Amino acid sequence: MSNTSDKLTLIVEFSDGLDTLIKDDLLKKVDGRPQATLTLASEHSGRPTSIRDLVEYIRDNCIKRNPELFYMENGVRPGILVLINDVDWELTDDGVDKYDQKLENNDNVVFISTLHGG
């Protein structure tokens, strides 16, 4: 299925403290959960927009402080779970690198921190 629009609208949720890293004007609470509606180009470098593009977009445009708590070494920091439409991205077995998974218009992506101080 091809996307005829040049933009993708994504609902992105930040849970368990990750919301404190995101610029305040991007977040709203929906059912008590912090989320942002982000609009990205539907293609990057001639290929469909992927989770890698979203992660880089968040790193470059949405983080207000401590980007290393979200992003390190070309990807999401270890200890952050990523769900795409309620499915753990680690469980997809379609032969595609998890960062290269294609995103579709109105996809819901959730980032959940499992890192907690103590």
mmCIF file of C-alpha atoms in Angstrom:
data_model
loop_
_atom_site.group_PDB
_atom_site.id
_atom_site.type_symbol
_atom_site.label_atom_id
_atom_site.label_comp_id
_atom_site.label_asym_id
_atom_site.label_seq_id
_atom_site.Cartn_x
_atom_site.Cartn_y
_atom_site.Cartn_z
ATOM 1 C CA MET A 1 0.000 0.000 0.000
ATOM 2 C CA SER A 2 1.562 3.260 -1.081
ATOM 3 C CA ASN A 3 1.155 6.542 0.741
ATOM 4 C CA THR A 4 -0.055 9.215 -1.670
ATOM 5 C CA SER A 5 0.606 12.057 0.774
ATOM 6 C CA ASP A 6 4.016 13.604 1.280
ATOM 7 C CA LYS A 7 3.505 13.677 5.082
ATOM 8 C CA LEU A 8 2.953 11.103 7.826
ATOM 9 C CA THR A 9 1.154 11.915 11.043
ATOM 10 C CA LEU A 10 2.287 9.745 13.958
ATOM 11 C CA ILE A 11 1.032 9.529 17.531
ATOM 12 C CA VAL A 12 4.087 9.131 19.765
ATOM 13 C CA GLU A 13 3.809 8.365 23.479
ATOM 14 C CA PHE A 14 6.586 8.810 26.045
ATOM 15 C CA SER A 15 6.156 6.801 29.257
ATOM 16 C CA ASP A 16 7.822 6.282 32.621
ATOM 17 C CA GLY A 17 9.780 9.519 32.756
ATOM 18 C CA LEU A 18 10.721 9.912 29.093
ATOM 19 C CA ASP A 19 8.144 12.700 28.827
ATOM 20 C CA THR A 20 10.419 14.894 30.997
ATOM 21 C CA LEU A 21 12.961 14.918 28.146
ATOM 22 C CA ILE A 22 10.488 16.174 25.531
ATOM 23 C CA LYS A 23 9.744 19.837 24.795
ATOM 24 C CA ASP A 24 6.656 20.833 26.786
ATOM 25 C CA ASP A 25 4.853 22.456 23.853
ATOM 26 C CA LEU A 26 4.850 19.139 21.958
ATOM 27 C CA LEU A 27 3.180 17.062 24.670
ATOM 28 C CA LYS A 28 -0.422 16.684 25.682
ATOM 29 C CA LYS A 29 -2.005 14.188 28.064
ATOM 30 C CA VAL A 30 -4.454 11.746 26.554
ATOM 31 C CA ASP A 31 -6.040 9.346 29.028
ATOM 32 C CA GLY A 32 -3.293 10.388 31.448
ATOM 33 C CA ARG A 33 -0.478 9.410 29.065
ATOM 34 C CA PRO A 34 1.934 12.002 27.631
ATOM 35 C CA GLN A 35 1.931 11.967 23.855
ATOM 36 C CA ALA A 36 2.855 14.085 20.873
ATOM 37 C CA THR A 37 1.419 14.215 17.388
ATOM 38 C CA LEU A 38 4.377 14.460 15.034
ATOM 39 C CA THR A 39 4.372 15.071 11.293
ATOM 40 C CA LEU A 40 7.253 13.738 9.217
ATOM 41 C CA ALA A 41 7.930 13.471 5.506
ATOM 42 C CA SER A 42 6.568 10.189 4.132
ATOM 43 C CA GLU A 43 9.922 9.469 2.461
ATOM 44 C CA HIS A 44 13.563 9.976 3.391
ATOM 45 C CA SER A 45 16.308 9.620 0.802
ATOM 46 C CA GLY A 46 13.849 8.000 -1.609
ATOM 47 C CA ARG A 47 12.675 5.282 0.788
ATOM 48 C CA PRO A 48 9.588 5.062 3.033
ATOM 49 C CA THR A 49 9.897 6.683 6.458
ATOM 50 C CA SER A 50 11.148 4.225 9.069
ATOM 51 C CA ILE A 51 11.387 4.027 12.832
ATOM 52 C CA ARG A 52 15.032 5.134 12.423
ATOM 53 C CA ASP A 53 13.801 8.381 10.843
ATOM 54 C CA LEU A 54 11.363 8.918 13.716
ATOM 55 C CA VAL A 55 14.027 8.306 16.378
ATOM 56 C CA GLU A 56 16.392 10.756 14.651
ATOM 57 C CA TYR A 57 13.586 13.302 14.309
ATOM 58 C CA ILE A 58 12.829 13.052 18.021
ATOM 59 C CA ARG A 59 16.535 13.379 18.862
ATOM 60 C CA ASP A 60 16.966 16.447 16.627
ATOM 61 C CA ASN A 61 13.642 18.240 17.150
ATOM 62 C CA CYS A 62 11.856 17.126 20.308
ATOM 63 C CA ILE A 63 14.396 16.559 23.089
ATOM 64 C CA LYS A 64 14.804 19.557 25.395
ATOM 65 C CA ARG A 65 17.560 18.154 27.617
ATOM 66 C CA ASN A 66 19.723 15.090 28.240
ATOM 67 C CA PRO A 67 19.429 13.505 24.773
ATOM 68 C CA GLU A 68 21.743 10.702 25.926
ATOM 69 C CA LEU A 69 18.888 9.422 28.118
ATOM 70 C CA PHE A 70 16.922 8.699 24.933
ATOM 71 C CA TYR A 71 19.475 8.201 22.159
ATOM 72 C CA MET A 72 22.956 6.708 21.986
ATOM 73 C CA GLU A 73 25.160 5.186 19.310
ATOM 74 C CA ASN A 74 22.750 5.508 16.376
ATOM 75 C CA GLY A 75 19.629 4.346 18.169
ATOM 76 C CA VAL A 76 17.369 4.250 21.168
ATOM 77 C CA ARG A 77 19.203 3.842 24.441
ATOM 78 C CA PRO A 78 19.188 0.290 25.843
ATOM 79 C CA GLY A 79 16.453 -0.008 28.443
ATOM 80 C CA ILE A 80 13.814 1.744 26.350
ATOM 81 C CA LEU A 81 11.047 -0.474 25.003
ATOM 82 C CA VAL A 82 9.520 0.505 21.679
ATOM 83 C CA LEU A 83 6.016 -0.511 20.671
ATOM 84 C CA ILE A 84 4.662 0.101 17.188
ATOM 85 C CA ASN A 85 0.875 -0.198 17.121
ATOM 86 C CA ASP A 86 1.004 -2.115 20.426
ATOM 87 C CA VAL A 87 3.600 -4.628 19.169
ATOM 88 C CA ASP A 88 7.110 -4.803 20.646
ATOM 89 C CA TRP A 89 9.481 -3.976 17.794
ATOM 90 C CA GLU A 90 11.811 -6.758 19.004
ATOM 91 C CA LEU A 91 9.122 -9.357 18.242
ATOM 92 C CA THR A 92 8.644 -8.604 14.569
ATOM 93 C CA ASP A 93 10.188 -11.364 12.506
ATOM 94 C CA ASP A 94 9.919 -10.030 8.997
ATOM 95 C CA GLY A 95 13.630 -10.115 8.183
ATOM 96 C CA VAL A 96 13.948 -6.328 8.432
ATOM 97 C CA ASP A 97 16.210 -4.556 10.921
ATOM 98 C CA LYS A 98 13.996 -3.117 13.680
ATOM 99 C CA TYR A 99 15.135 0.424 12.823
ATOM 100 C CA ASP A 100 14.183 -0.053 9.169
ATOM 101 C CA GLN A 101 10.559 -0.941 9.906
ATOM 102 C CA LYS A 102 8.344 1.207 7.713
ATOM 103 C CA LEU A 103 5.929 3.595 9.413
ATOM 104 C CA GLU A 104 2.444 4.286 8.082
ATOM 105 C CA ASN A 105 0.194 7.306 8.501
ATOM 106 C CA ASN A 106 -1.527 7.335 11.937
ATOM 107 C CA ASP A 107 0.791 4.704 13.439
ATOM 108 C CA ASN A 108 1.107 4.796 17.227
ATOM 109 C CA VAL A 109 4.661 4.514 18.550
ATOM 110 C CA VAL A 110 5.288 4.199 22.292
ATOM 111 C CA PHE A 111 8.646 4.629 24.028
ATOM 112 C CA ILE A 112 8.722 3.149 27.549
ATOM 113 C CA SER A 113 11.682 3.623 29.869
ATOM 114 C CA THR A 114 12.632 0.639 31.990
ATOM 115 C CA LEU A 115 15.467 2.621 33.580
ATOM 116 C CA HIS A 116 14.663 3.813 37.073
ATOM 117 C CA GLY A 117 16.866 5.365 39.715
ATOM 118 C CA GLY A 118 16.945 4.026 43.184
#
